[in-house]
C-alpha positions as MATLAB code, in Angstrom:
seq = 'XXXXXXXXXXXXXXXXXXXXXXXXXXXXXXXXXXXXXXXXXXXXXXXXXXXXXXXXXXXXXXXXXXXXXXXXXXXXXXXXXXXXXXXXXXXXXXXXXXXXXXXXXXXXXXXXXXXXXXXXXXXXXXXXXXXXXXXXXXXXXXXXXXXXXXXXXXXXXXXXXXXXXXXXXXXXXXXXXXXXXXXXXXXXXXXXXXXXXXXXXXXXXXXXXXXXXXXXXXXXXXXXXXXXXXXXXXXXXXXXXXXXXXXXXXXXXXXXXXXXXXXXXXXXXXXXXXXXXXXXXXXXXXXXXXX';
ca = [
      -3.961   14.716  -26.474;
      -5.342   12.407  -28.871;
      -8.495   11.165  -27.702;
      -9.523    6.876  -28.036;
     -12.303    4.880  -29.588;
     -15.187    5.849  -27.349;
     -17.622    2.623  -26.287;
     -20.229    3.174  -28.724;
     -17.685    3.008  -31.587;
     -15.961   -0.187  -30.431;
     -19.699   -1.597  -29.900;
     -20.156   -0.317  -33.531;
     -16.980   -0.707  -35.638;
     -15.391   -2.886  -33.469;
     -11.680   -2.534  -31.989;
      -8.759   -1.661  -34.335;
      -5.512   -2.081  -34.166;
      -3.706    1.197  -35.789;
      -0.297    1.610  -37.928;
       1.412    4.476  -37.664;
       2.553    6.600  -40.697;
       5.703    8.839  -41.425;
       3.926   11.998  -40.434;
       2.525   10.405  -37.020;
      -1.016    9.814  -38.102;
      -2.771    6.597  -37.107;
      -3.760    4.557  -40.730;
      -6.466    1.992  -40.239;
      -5.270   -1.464  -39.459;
      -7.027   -4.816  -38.721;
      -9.742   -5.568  -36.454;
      -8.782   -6.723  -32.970;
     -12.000   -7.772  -31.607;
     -15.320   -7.951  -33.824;
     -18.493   -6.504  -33.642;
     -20.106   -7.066  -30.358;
     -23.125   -6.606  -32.434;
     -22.294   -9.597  -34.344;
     -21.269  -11.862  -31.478;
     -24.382  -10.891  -28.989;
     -26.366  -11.527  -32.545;
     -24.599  -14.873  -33.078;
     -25.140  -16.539  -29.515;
     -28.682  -15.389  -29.799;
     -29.365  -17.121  -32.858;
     -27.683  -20.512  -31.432;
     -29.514  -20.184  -28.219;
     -32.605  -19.953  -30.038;
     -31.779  -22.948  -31.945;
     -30.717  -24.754  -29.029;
     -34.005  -24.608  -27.066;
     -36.305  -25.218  -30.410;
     -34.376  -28.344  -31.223;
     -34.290  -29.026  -27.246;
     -37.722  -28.819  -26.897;
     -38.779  -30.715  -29.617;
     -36.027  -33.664  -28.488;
     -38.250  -33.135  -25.465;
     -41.634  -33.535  -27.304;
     -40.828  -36.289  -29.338;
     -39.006  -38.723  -26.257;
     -41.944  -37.534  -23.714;
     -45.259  -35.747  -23.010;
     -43.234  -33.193  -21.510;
     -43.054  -30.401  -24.233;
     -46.305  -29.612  -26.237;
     -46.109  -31.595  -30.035;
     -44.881  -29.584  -32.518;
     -44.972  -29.883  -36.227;
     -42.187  -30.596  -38.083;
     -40.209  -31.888  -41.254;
     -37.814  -34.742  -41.465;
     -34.988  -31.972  -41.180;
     -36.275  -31.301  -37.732;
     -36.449  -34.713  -36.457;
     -32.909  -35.111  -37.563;
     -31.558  -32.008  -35.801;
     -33.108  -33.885  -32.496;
     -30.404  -36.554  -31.909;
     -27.267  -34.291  -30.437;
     -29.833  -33.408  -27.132;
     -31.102  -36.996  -26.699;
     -28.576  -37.600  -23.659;
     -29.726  -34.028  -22.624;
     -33.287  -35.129  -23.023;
     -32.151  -38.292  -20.280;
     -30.833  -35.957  -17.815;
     -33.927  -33.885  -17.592;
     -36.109  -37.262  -17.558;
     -33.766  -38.636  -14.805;
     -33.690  -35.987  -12.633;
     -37.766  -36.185  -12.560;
     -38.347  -39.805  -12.077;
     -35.414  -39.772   -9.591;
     -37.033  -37.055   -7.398;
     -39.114  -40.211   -4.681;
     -35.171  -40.797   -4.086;
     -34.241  -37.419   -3.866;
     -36.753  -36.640   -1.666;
     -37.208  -39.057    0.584;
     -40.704  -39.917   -0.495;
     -41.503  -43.610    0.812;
     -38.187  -43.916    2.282;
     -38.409  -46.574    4.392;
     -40.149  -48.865    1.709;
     -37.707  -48.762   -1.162;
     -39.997  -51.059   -3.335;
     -42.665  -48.481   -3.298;
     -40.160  -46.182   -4.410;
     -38.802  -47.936   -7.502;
     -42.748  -49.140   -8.513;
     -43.429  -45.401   -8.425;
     -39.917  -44.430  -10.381;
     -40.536  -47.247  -12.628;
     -44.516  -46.458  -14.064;
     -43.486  -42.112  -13.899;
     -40.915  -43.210  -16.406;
     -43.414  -45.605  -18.082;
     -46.235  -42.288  -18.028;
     -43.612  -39.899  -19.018;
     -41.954  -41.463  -21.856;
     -45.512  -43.004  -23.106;
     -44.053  -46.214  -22.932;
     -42.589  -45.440  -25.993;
     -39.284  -47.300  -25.891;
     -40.738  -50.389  -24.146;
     -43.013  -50.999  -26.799;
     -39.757  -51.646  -29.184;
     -38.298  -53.394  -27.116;
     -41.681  -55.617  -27.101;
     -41.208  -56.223  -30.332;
     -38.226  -56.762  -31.184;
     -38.360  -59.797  -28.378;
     -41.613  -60.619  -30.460;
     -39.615  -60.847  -33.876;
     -35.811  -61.957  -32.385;
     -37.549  -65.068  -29.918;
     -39.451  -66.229  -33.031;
     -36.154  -67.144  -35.052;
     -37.989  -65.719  -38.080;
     -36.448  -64.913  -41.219;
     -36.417  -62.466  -44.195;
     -39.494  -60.417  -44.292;
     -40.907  -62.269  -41.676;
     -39.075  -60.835  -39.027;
     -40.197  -57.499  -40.077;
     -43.505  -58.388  -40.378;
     -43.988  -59.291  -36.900;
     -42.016  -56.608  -35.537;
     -44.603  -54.317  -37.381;
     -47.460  -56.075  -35.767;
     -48.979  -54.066  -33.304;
     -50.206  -57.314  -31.452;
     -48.020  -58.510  -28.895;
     -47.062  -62.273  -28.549;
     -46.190  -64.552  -26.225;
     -42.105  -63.935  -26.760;
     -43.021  -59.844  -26.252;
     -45.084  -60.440  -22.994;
     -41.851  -62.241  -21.654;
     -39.513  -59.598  -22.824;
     -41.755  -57.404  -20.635;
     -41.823  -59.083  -17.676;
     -37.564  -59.985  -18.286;
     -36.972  -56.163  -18.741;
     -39.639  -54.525  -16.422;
     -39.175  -57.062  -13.622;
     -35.455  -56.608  -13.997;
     -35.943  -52.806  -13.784;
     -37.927  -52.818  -11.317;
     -35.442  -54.628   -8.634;
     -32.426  -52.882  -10.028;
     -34.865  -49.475   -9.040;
     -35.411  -51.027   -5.564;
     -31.475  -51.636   -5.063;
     -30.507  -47.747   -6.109;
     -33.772  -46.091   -3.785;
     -32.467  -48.799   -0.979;
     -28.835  -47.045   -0.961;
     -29.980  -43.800   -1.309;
     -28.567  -43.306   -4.992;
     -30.388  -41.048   -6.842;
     -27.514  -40.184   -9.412;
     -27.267  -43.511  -10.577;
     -31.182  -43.697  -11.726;
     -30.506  -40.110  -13.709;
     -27.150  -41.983  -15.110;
     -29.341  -44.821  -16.564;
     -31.307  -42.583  -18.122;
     -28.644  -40.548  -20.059;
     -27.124  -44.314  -20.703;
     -30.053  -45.258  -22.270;
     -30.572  -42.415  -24.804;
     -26.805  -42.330  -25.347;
     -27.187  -46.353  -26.453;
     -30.175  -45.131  -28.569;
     -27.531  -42.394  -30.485;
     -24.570  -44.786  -30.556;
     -27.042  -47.422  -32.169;
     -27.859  -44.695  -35.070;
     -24.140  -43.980  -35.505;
     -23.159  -47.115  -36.092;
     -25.671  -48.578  -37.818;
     -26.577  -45.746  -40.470;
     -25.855  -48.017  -43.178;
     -28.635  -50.408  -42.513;
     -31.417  -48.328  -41.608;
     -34.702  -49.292  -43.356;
     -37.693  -47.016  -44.293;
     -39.478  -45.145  -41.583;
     -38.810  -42.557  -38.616;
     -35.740  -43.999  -37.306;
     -33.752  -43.532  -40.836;
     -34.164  -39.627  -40.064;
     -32.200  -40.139  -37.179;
     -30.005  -42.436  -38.564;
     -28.864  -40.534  -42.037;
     -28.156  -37.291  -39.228;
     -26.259  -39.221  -36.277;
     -23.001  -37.650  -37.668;
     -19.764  -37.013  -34.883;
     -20.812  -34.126  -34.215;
     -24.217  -35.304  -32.490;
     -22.185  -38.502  -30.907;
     -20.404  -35.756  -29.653;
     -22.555  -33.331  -27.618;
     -24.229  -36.847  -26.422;
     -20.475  -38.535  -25.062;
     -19.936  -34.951  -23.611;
     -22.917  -35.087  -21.478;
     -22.343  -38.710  -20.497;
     -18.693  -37.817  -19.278;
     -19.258  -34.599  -17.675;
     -22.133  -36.190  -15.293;
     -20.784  -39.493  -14.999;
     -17.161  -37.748  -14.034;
     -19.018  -35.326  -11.629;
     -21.369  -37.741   -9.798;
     -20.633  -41.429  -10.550;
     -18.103  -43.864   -9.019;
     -15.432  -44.375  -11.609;
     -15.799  -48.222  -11.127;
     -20.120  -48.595  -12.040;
     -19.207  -46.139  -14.753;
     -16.769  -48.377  -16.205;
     -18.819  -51.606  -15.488;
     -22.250  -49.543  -16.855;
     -20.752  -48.748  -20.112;
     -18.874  -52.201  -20.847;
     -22.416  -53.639  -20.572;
     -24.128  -50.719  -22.705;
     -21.444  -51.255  -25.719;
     -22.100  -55.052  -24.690;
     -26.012  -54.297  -25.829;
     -25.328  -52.272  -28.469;
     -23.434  -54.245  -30.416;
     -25.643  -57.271  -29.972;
     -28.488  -55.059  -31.202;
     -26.190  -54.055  -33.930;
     -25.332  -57.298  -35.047;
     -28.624  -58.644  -35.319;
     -29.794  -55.454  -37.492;
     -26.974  -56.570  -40.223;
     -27.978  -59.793  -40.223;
     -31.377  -58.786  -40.809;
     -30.179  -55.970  -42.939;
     -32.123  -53.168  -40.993;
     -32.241  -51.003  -37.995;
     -35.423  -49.406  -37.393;
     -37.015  -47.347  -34.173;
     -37.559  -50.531  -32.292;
     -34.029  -51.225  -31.927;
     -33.527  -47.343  -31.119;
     -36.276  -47.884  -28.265;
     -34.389  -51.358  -27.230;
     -31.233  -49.467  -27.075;
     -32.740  -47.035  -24.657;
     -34.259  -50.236  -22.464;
     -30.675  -51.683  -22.639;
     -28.843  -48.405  -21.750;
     -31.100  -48.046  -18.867;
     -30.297  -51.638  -17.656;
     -26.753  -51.269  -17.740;
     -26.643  -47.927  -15.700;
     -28.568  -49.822  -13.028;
     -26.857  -53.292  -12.908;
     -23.663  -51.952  -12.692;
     -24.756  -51.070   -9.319;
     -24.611  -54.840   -8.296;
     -21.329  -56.019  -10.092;
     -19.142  -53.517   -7.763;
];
């Protein structure tokens, strides 16, 4: 009896399929299955990928991951894990809920949520959104706008826009660690860095010289894509259908205010990223109170 491929030829050659001649012999035919060789080889090489360009999404939205060097092709490849990036964020400043830490004072909780999101993200995004409450409230036109939103100084119209968004956050915090609802502070967090990629998507055609065109030249469908899937396979797992709906009405509500305002100043730039990640937050939490 004829005896078949043994396994280290299949893991070698791969699987054939055989046609059979007049005289009964077996002629080589087309490959069923390919090299396993080629497809362990291939997932390798995309895992690999994956946790470099995770890990440096990581790096560059917190302290997290150690710095890394880079070029402006890196920085690009960061946008499809930024809604990753906001699960992993949400799940650690969410953990006093989780827990049980301060339970019975839920306004020690959300101070405590609100400044390890603060220490952990650098304070990065707020700072944007500073300034761009700096530049907006000052009705200022042309180059002038950018001009203050590239002072590092804060004014008068920035402190307020601190004290509107942080106070804001801060009893939206206290309403989710008063019910219990942990999921819903890690679903702002992937809101807010989804807002932050839907921003760049939309808006490529106006960005203006600096970090944030890197990410706006590479937010193609394909990283919208990896960022929506996150959003809906969390938000369909672990969030009431009705303060997902309401959250994301009011995160497209932001956006496209945000957006707006960039084409009539004919720019987008990494403040309104960071204010799209202030607003995103925001909505995931006050949709809490609207249902």
């Amino acid at each position: 009896a004829a005896e078949g491929p043994s396994l280290s030829m299949i893991l070698t050659n791969g699987l054939r399929t055989g046609q059979t001649s007049s005289n009964g012999e077996n002629q080589p035919g087309c490959r069923l299955y390919p090299k396993v060789e080629d497809v362990v080889n291939r997932y390798k090489k995309f895992i690999m990928k994956f946790i470099s360009d995770f890990f440096l999404t990581l790096s560059f939205l917190s302290r997290l991951a150690r710095p890394k060097c880079c070029n402006d092709d890196d920085m690009g490849r960061t946008l499809p894990w930024f809604s990753l990036v906001g699960l992993v964020l949400g799940l650690l400043v969410a953990l006093p809920v989780f827990l049980g830490i301060a339970k019975d004072y839920p306004l020690v909780q959300a101070w405590i949520i609100l400044s390890a999101g603060f220490y952990i993200t650098r304070g990065l995004h707020w700072d944007g959104w500073a300034d761009l409450w700096d530049a907006w409230a000052s009705q200022a036109k042309d180059d002038r706008f950018w001009q203050i939103i590239k002072d590092s100084r804060i004014g008068a119209f920035g402190v307020m826009g601190l004290i509107i968004g942080m106070g804001g956050q801060l009893i939206l915090l206290h309403e989710a660690a008063r019910q219990h609802l942990w999921v819903i502070i890690v679903w702002a967090y992937i809101l807010g860095r989804l807002g932050a990629v839907i921003l760049a998507y939309s808006g490529k055609k106006h960005s203006r010289p600096g970090l944030a065109r890197l990410f706006l030249t590479d937010a193609d469908k394909k990283a919208l894509s990896w960022n929506l899937f996150v959003m809906a396979g969390f938000g369909l797992l672990f969030i009431d259908i009705k303060i997902m709906v309401f959250s994301l009405l009011l995160l497209c509500l932001g956006i496209y205010t945000l957006y707006s305002l960039g084409r009539k100043k004919q720019g987008i730039n990494g403040d309104f990223l960071g204010s799209a990640i202030i607003w995103g937050e925001l909505s995931g939490l006050l949709a809490i109170t609207l249902v």
